[in-house]
Every structure is written in C-alpha cells, then in structure tokens.
Coordinates of C-alpha atoms in Angstrom, one line a residue:
T5 CA -10.0 8.3 -1.8
R6 CA -13.7 8.8 -1.0
K7 CA -12.8 10.0 2.4
N8 CA -10.3 12.5 1.1
Y9 CA -12.7 13.8 -1.6
A10 CA -15.4 14.3 1.0
A11 CA -13.0 16.2 3.2
G12 CA -11.9 18.3 0.2
Q13 CA -15.4 19.3 -0.7
A14 CA -16.3 20.1 2.9
H15 CA -13.2 22.3 3.2
F16 CA -14.3 24.2 0.0
H17 CA -17.8 24.8 1.4
Q18 CA -16.4 26.1 4.7
W19 CA -14.1 28.5 2.8
C20 CA -17.1 29.7 0.7
M21 CA -19.1 30.4 3.9
A22 CA -16.2 32.3 5.5
E23 CA -15.8 34.4 2.3
R24 CA -19.5 34.9 1.9
I25 CA -19.5 33.3 -1.5
S26 CA -22.8 31.9 -2.6
L27 CA -22.8 29.2 -5.3
R28 CA -25.6 27.1 -6.9
R29 CA -24.9 23.4 -6.8
S30 CA -26.4 23.0 -10.3
N31 CA -23.8 25.4 -11.8
P32 CA -20.1 24.8 -12.2
I33 CA -17.7 26.7 -9.9
P34 CA -16.4 29.8 -11.8
E35 CA -12.8 30.0 -12.7
P36 CA -12.0 33.1 -10.5
V37 CA -13.5 31.3 -7.5
L38 CA -11.3 28.3 -8.1
C39 CA -8.2 30.5 -8.4
A40 CA -9.1 32.4 -5.3
Y41 CA -9.7 29.2 -3.3
A42 CA -6.3 27.8 -4.5
A43 CA -4.5 31.1 -3.6
A44 CA -6.0 31.1 -0.2
M45 CA -4.1 27.9 0.6
A46 CA -0.7 29.5 0.0
G47 CA 1.5 29.3 3.1
V48 CA -1.2 27.3 4.9
C49 CA -0.9 23.8 3.5
S50 CA 1.3 21.8 1.2
G51 CA 0.9 21.8 -2.6
G52 CA -0.2 18.2 -2.5
T53 CA -3.0 19.0 -0.1
A54 CA -4.1 21.9 -2.3
R55 CA -4.1 19.7 -5.4
S56 CA -6.0 17.0 -3.6
R57 CA -8.7 19.4 -2.6
L58 CA -9.0 20.7 -6.2
A59 CA -9.2 17.1 -7.4
A60 CA -12.1 16.6 -5.1
L61 CA -13.9 19.5 -6.7
H62 CA -13.0 18.3 -10.2
Y63 CA -14.5 14.8 -9.3
W64 CA -17.7 16.5 -8.1
H65 CA -18.1 18.3 -11.4
D66 CA -17.6 15.0 -13.3
K67 CA -20.0 13.2 -11.1
Y68 CA -22.8 15.7 -11.9
G69 CA -21.9 16.4 -15.5
L70 CA -20.7 19.9 -14.9
A71 CA -18.0 21.6 -17.0
W72 CA -14.7 22.0 -15.1
K73 CA -13.4 25.5 -15.2
G74 CA -9.8 24.7 -14.4
S75 CA -7.3 26.9 -16.4
P76 CA -3.6 27.5 -16.9
R77 CA -3.9 30.3 -14.4
L78 CA -5.2 27.8 -11.8
H79 CA -2.2 25.5 -12.5
R80 CA 0.2 28.4 -12.0
I81 CA -1.3 29.2 -8.7
L82 CA -1.1 25.6 -7.5
K83 CA 2.6 25.6 -8.4
S84 CA 3.0 28.8 -6.3
V85 CA 1.1 27.2 -3.4
A86 CA 3.6 24.3 -3.6
L87 CA 6.5 26.7 -3.4
A88 CA 5.0 28.4 -0.4
T89 CA 4.5 25.1 1.6
P90 CA 5.2 25.9 5.3
S91 CA 7.7 23.7 7.0
S92 CA 5.0 22.5 9.4
S93 CA 3.2 20.8 6.5
A94 CA 6.1 18.8 5.2
R95 CA 5.8 15.2 6.2
N96 CA 8.8 13.1 7.0
E97 CA 9.6 10.3 4.6
R98 CA 8.1 7.0 5.6
P99 CA 10.9 4.7 6.8
P100 CA 11.5 1.4 5.0
V101 CA 11.3 -2.0 6.6
T102 CA 14.8 -3.3 6.5
E103 CA 16.3 -6.8 6.2
A104 CA 17.6 -6.4 9.8
M105 CA 14.0 -5.9 10.9
L106 CA 13.0 -9.1 9.1
D107 CA 15.7 -11.0 10.9
E108 CA 14.7 -9.6 14.3
A109 CA 11.0 -10.5 13.7
L110 CA 11.9 -14.1 12.6
R111 CA 13.9 -14.5 15.7
K112 CA 11.1 -13.4 18.0
L113 CA 8.0 -14.9 16.2
D114 CA 7.1 -18.3 17.7
P115 CA 7.4 -21.1 15.0
Q116 CA 5.0 -23.2 17.0
R117 CA 2.3 -20.6 17.2
P118 CA -0.1 -20.6 14.2
F119 CA -0.7 -16.8 14.4
D120 CA 3.1 -16.0 14.4
V121 CA 3.7 -18.4 11.5
C122 CA 1.0 -16.6 9.5
V123 CA 2.5 -13.2 10.3
A124 CA 6.0 -14.4 9.2
A125 CA 4.7 -15.6 5.9
A126 CA 2.7 -12.4 5.2
M127 CA 5.7 -10.3 6.2
L128 CA 8.2 -12.0 3.8
T129 CA 5.7 -12.2 1.0
M130 CA 4.8 -8.5 1.3
F131 CA 8.4 -7.4 1.6
W132 CA 10.1 -9.3 -1.3
C133 CA 7.1 -9.0 -3.7
Q134 CA 6.8 -5.2 -3.0
L135 CA 3.1 -5.6 -2.1
R136 CA 0.7 -3.1 -0.6
L137 CA -0.8 -4.1 2.7
G138 CA -4.4 -4.0 1.4
E139 CA -3.6 -6.4 -1.5
I140 CA -3.2 -9.4 0.8
L141 CA -4.7 -8.6 4.2
S142 CA -8.2 -7.8 5.3
Q143 CA -9.2 -4.8 7.2
T144 CA -11.7 -6.9 9.3
R145 CA -12.3 -10.6 9.9
R146 CA -15.0 -10.5 7.2
Y147 CA -12.9 -11.7 4.2
D148 CA -13.6 -10.6 0.6
F149 CA -12.4 -13.3 -1.7
K150 CA -13.1 -11.1 -4.7
A151 CA -10.4 -8.7 -3.6
L152 CA -8.0 -10.9 -1.5
P153 CA -6.0 -14.1 -2.3
A154 CA -7.1 -17.6 -1.4
V155 CA -4.9 -20.6 -0.8
K156 CA -5.9 -22.0 -4.3
G157 CA -4.3 -18.9 -5.9
L158 CA -0.8 -19.9 -4.7
R159 CA 1.5 -21.9 -7.0
L160 CA 4.7 -22.9 -5.1
R161 CA 7.8 -23.8 -7.0
A162 CA 9.1 -27.4 -7.0
D163 CA 11.6 -27.3 -4.1
A164 CA 9.0 -25.5 -1.9
G165 CA 6.3 -28.2 -2.3
G166 CA 4.9 -27.3 -5.7
T167 CA 4.7 -29.3 -9.0
L168 CA 8.0 -30.4 -10.5
D169 CA 7.7 -28.2 -13.5
R170 CA 7.5 -25.0 -11.4
V171 CA 10.8 -23.0 -11.1
T172 CA 9.3 -19.9 -9.6
S173 CA 6.4 -19.5 -7.1
A174 CA 3.5 -17.3 -8.1
L175 CA 0.5 -15.7 -6.3
W176 CA -2.8 -14.6 -7.9
L177 CA -4.1 -11.3 -6.5
P178 CA -7.8 -11.0 -7.5
R179 CA -7.6 -7.2 -7.3
T180 CA -5.0 -4.5 -6.6
K181 CA -4.9 -0.7 -6.5
V182 CA -4.2 -0.6 -10.2
E183 CA -5.1 -4.0 -11.7
R184 CA -8.8 -4.2 -10.9
S185 CA -9.2 -7.5 -12.8
G186 CA -6.4 -9.3 -11.0
V187 CA -2.7 -10.0 -11.6
W188 CA -0.1 -12.7 -11.0
V189 CA 2.8 -11.9 -8.7
W190 CA 6.1 -13.8 -9.0
I191 CA 7.9 -14.9 -5.9
A192 CA 11.7 -15.2 -6.4
K193 CA 14.2 -17.0 -4.1
H194 CA 15.7 -14.9 -1.3
H195 CA 17.7 -15.8 1.8
N196 CA 14.5 -15.3 3.9
D197 CA 12.5 -17.2 1.3
P198 CA 8.8 -16.4 1.1
S199 CA 8.0 -19.7 -0.7
F200 CA 9.2 -21.9 2.2
A201 CA 7.5 -19.6 4.7
L202 CA 4.2 -20.0 2.8
Q203 CA 4.7 -23.7 2.7
D204 CA 5.2 -23.9 6.4
H205 CA 2.3 -21.5 7.1
I206 CA -0.2 -23.6 5.1
K207 CA 1.0 -26.8 6.7
T208 CA 1.0 -25.4 10.3
N209 CA -2.4 -23.8 10.0
R210 CA -3.9 -26.7 8.0
L211 CA -5.4 -24.4 5.4
R212 CA -7.6 -25.7 2.6
D213 CA -7.8 -24.4 -1.0
D214 CA -10.8 -22.3 -0.3
D215 CA -9.4 -20.7 2.9
P216 CA -8.0 -17.2 2.9
L217 CA -4.3 -17.4 2.1
F218 CA -3.2 -15.4 5.2
A219 CA -5.3 -16.9 8.0
Y220 CA -4.4 -18.8 11.1
R221 CA -5.9 -21.4 13.5
H222 CA -7.2 -19.9 16.8
D223 CA -5.3 -21.2 19.8
R224 CA -8.4 -22.4 21.6
S225 CA -11.3 -22.8 19.2
D226 CA -9.1 -24.0 16.2
D227 CA -11.3 -21.8 13.9
V228 CA -9.7 -20.4 10.8
I229 CA -9.4 -16.6 11.3
P230 CA -8.2 -14.1 8.6
L231 CA -5.2 -12.1 9.6
T232 CA -6.2 -8.5 9.8
R233 CA -4.0 -5.5 9.0
A234 CA -4.2 -4.2 12.6
A235 CA -3.2 -7.6 14.1
F236 CA -0.3 -8.0 11.6
L237 CA 1.2 -4.5 12.2
G238 CA 0.5 -4.7 15.9
R239 CA 2.5 -7.9 16.3
L240 CA 5.5 -6.7 14.3
N241 CA 5.6 -3.3 15.9
E242 CA 5.5 -4.9 19.3
I243 CA 8.7 -6.9 18.4
W244 CA 10.5 -4.0 16.7
S245 CA 9.7 -1.5 19.4
A246 CA 11.0 -3.9 22.1
A247 CA 14.3 -4.1 20.1
G248 CA 14.6 -0.3 19.8
M249 CA 13.6 -0.3 16.1
Q250 CA 11.3 2.1 14.4
R251 CA 7.5 1.6 14.2
I252 CA 6.2 1.2 10.7
T253 CA 3.0 1.4 8.7
G254 CA 1.8 -0.9 5.9
H255 CA 3.4 1.0 3.0
C256 CA 6.8 0.7 4.6
F257 CA 7.0 -2.9 3.3
R258 CA 6.6 -1.8 -0.3
I259 CA 9.3 0.9 0.2
G260 CA 11.6 -1.5 2.0
G261 CA 11.3 -4.3 -0.6
T262 CA 12.0 -1.9 -3.4
T263 CA 15.1 -0.5 -1.6
A264 CA 16.4 -3.9 -0.7
L265 CA 16.2 -5.1 -4.3
L266 CA 18.0 -2.0 -5.6
R267 CA 20.7 -2.3 -3.0
A268 CA 21.3 -5.9 -4.0
G269 CA 22.1 -4.6 -7.5
V270 CA 18.9 -5.7 -9.2
D271 CA 18.3 -3.7 -12.4
P272 CA 15.8 -0.9 -11.7
E273 CA 13.7 -1.9 -14.7
V274 CA 13.4 -5.4 -13.3
V275 CA 12.4 -3.9 -9.9
K276 CA 9.8 -1.8 -11.6
M277 CA 8.3 -4.8 -13.4
A278 CA 8.4 -7.0 -10.4
G279 CA 6.7 -4.3 -8.3
R280 CA 4.1 -3.6 -10.9
W281 CA 5.0 0.1 -11.0
K282 CA 3.2 1.7 -13.9
S283 CA 5.5 4.7 -14.1
D284 CA 8.8 5.9 -12.6
S285 CA 7.0 7.0 -9.5
F286 CA 8.8 4.3 -7.6
L287 CA 12.0 6.4 -7.9
R288 CA 10.8 8.7 -5.1
Y289 CA 10.5 5.7 -2.7
W290 CA 14.2 4.9 -2.9
R291 CA 15.9 4.9 0.4
A292 CA 19.6 4.5 1.2
L293 CA 20.4 6.1 -2.2
D294 CA 24.1 6.2 -1.5
H295 CA 24.2 2.3 -1.3
I296 CA 22.0 1.9 -4.4
I297 CA 24.1 4.2 -6.5
S298 CA 27.4 2.5 -5.5
S299 CA 25.9 -1.0 -6.3
H300 CA 25.0 0.1 -9.8
M301 CA 28.2 1.9 -10.7

C-alpha cells in the first residue's frame, strides 16, 4: 500500500509539472484540479488505477491534516474514467489453484526431503483454509513471530496427533491483513488433509514449539530455515510448469480454496466465515461459476 501511494503521489506531481500547475504543499488541492487530474486519466488507465491514485492523494491530505476537496463531481468523473478503460489496461483474472494441481504437486514432492514436506504442508493449509500467502510465509529468512505463526500456535485434532478432546484442528495467526490483533483459523478434514500434512511436517523437520511453523531442516547444516514465499512458489511452479500446468501467484491459493469449497456444495455463508471475508467481495473471486451454480441448485 505504501508503495502504491508513493507511486500515485509521484504521478500526480508529474501531471502537475506537465500541465504547469503550481500548488503549495501546505494547502489542500483545489477541487477543480482534482477533477481535471481524474479526467486526464480517461482512456489512459483503468478506473481502479485512477481511484488508487486519488486515494493516495486523499491519504496525503489526512496525513498532514488538510481538508480533502473530493466532491460528487469527482465521483462522477471517476465513474466515467472506469467506463472509458482501454482494453490494454484490463488485467486477466488470476487463475485459481485447482485440486488437480494439488494432486500433481503431492506426486512430485519428495516425502523424504524436509523442504518438500514443508512445502506440501504449507500448500494444503493455505489452499483449504483460504489463506493469504503473507499470513503464513515470510518474505525473507528473517522471521517475524509477531506477524507469522509459530509451532506452538497449532492445535491438531485428536486423530492427527492432538489432544483427545479436539475434533477440529486450529491455527493461531498473530496478524492478518484485516485482523491486526490475530485470529484463529479452523482446519477442517479434506481428502488431502492439511492436519496430517502438518503433523508429518513437524515430525520430519523436528520442529520445536518456538520454531516458525513453516520451516525446514537444511539438507547439509541441519539448521531450521523459514520457508520464504519465493522458495515456496518457485518449487510449486517448477512442478506445475513441467506438467504443462499454469504458473500461479500467492493469491491464487485463496481463490482456488474458495472455488473448491463452493464447487463441493459448501454453503456460501460458511465459505465466507471460514475464509474470514468481511464482505461479499469474495463473490468476485469465484471461478468455475457453472459448476458452483449447478452444485447449489
């Protein structure tokens, strides 16, 4: 978000220089200037990009205690910019990870290699729990326990090695994109069961309670190394590309898990609660809509 806001503010300043508009940083941007700036993006970029750039300017006003001069006219212009989106600015929908892709990965991942066992556990947990990549995996090998889960935050159900009174596995996420103070995520049973994969992962990598949940033993040094996002996606894309399957990004797991649950006939409200969706925005991530509709009719 910080990177996008900085880019939006830089774009506005470049536009002002090109249009020879001089503004004082201590004064709010006048409403006519905001409208002219928004209108200049018609036919050039998508409506989402235009709204993001205006949001960056709005944030800058809030940061320095300046009055925001947005108006109904500005909102009407932004709607028109969205209608005038050029075809070159329309992004293709991100593909979902599918259950066939999970099966292919599990066939190719080496159950004797600690790194591959860790990748398999992270893959199944992220898919079936509709998780975001950044909620469980570190961007670097420097692990932030205030934001990412530790082994002690996992509660496996009874048949997967947990206490006898546990009928569902659970995972504590210290921080998410929405829940900044942490949230419990429930792990249900599936045919590719994340609970058993997690149990095998912790045993194979000999992880202790204070270790990162998704970490592996180095093949030579035996050190515990946090699984990074790049290593995780690189290993899976290597397998799927070799099998002629599509390459994916991190958010494709959340989309794929949502789609798989809906295709299986799970009530959309249950999917919404399980995925911690705060609104009905998850509806726009549905893929294979024809199968989902038929399973619910």
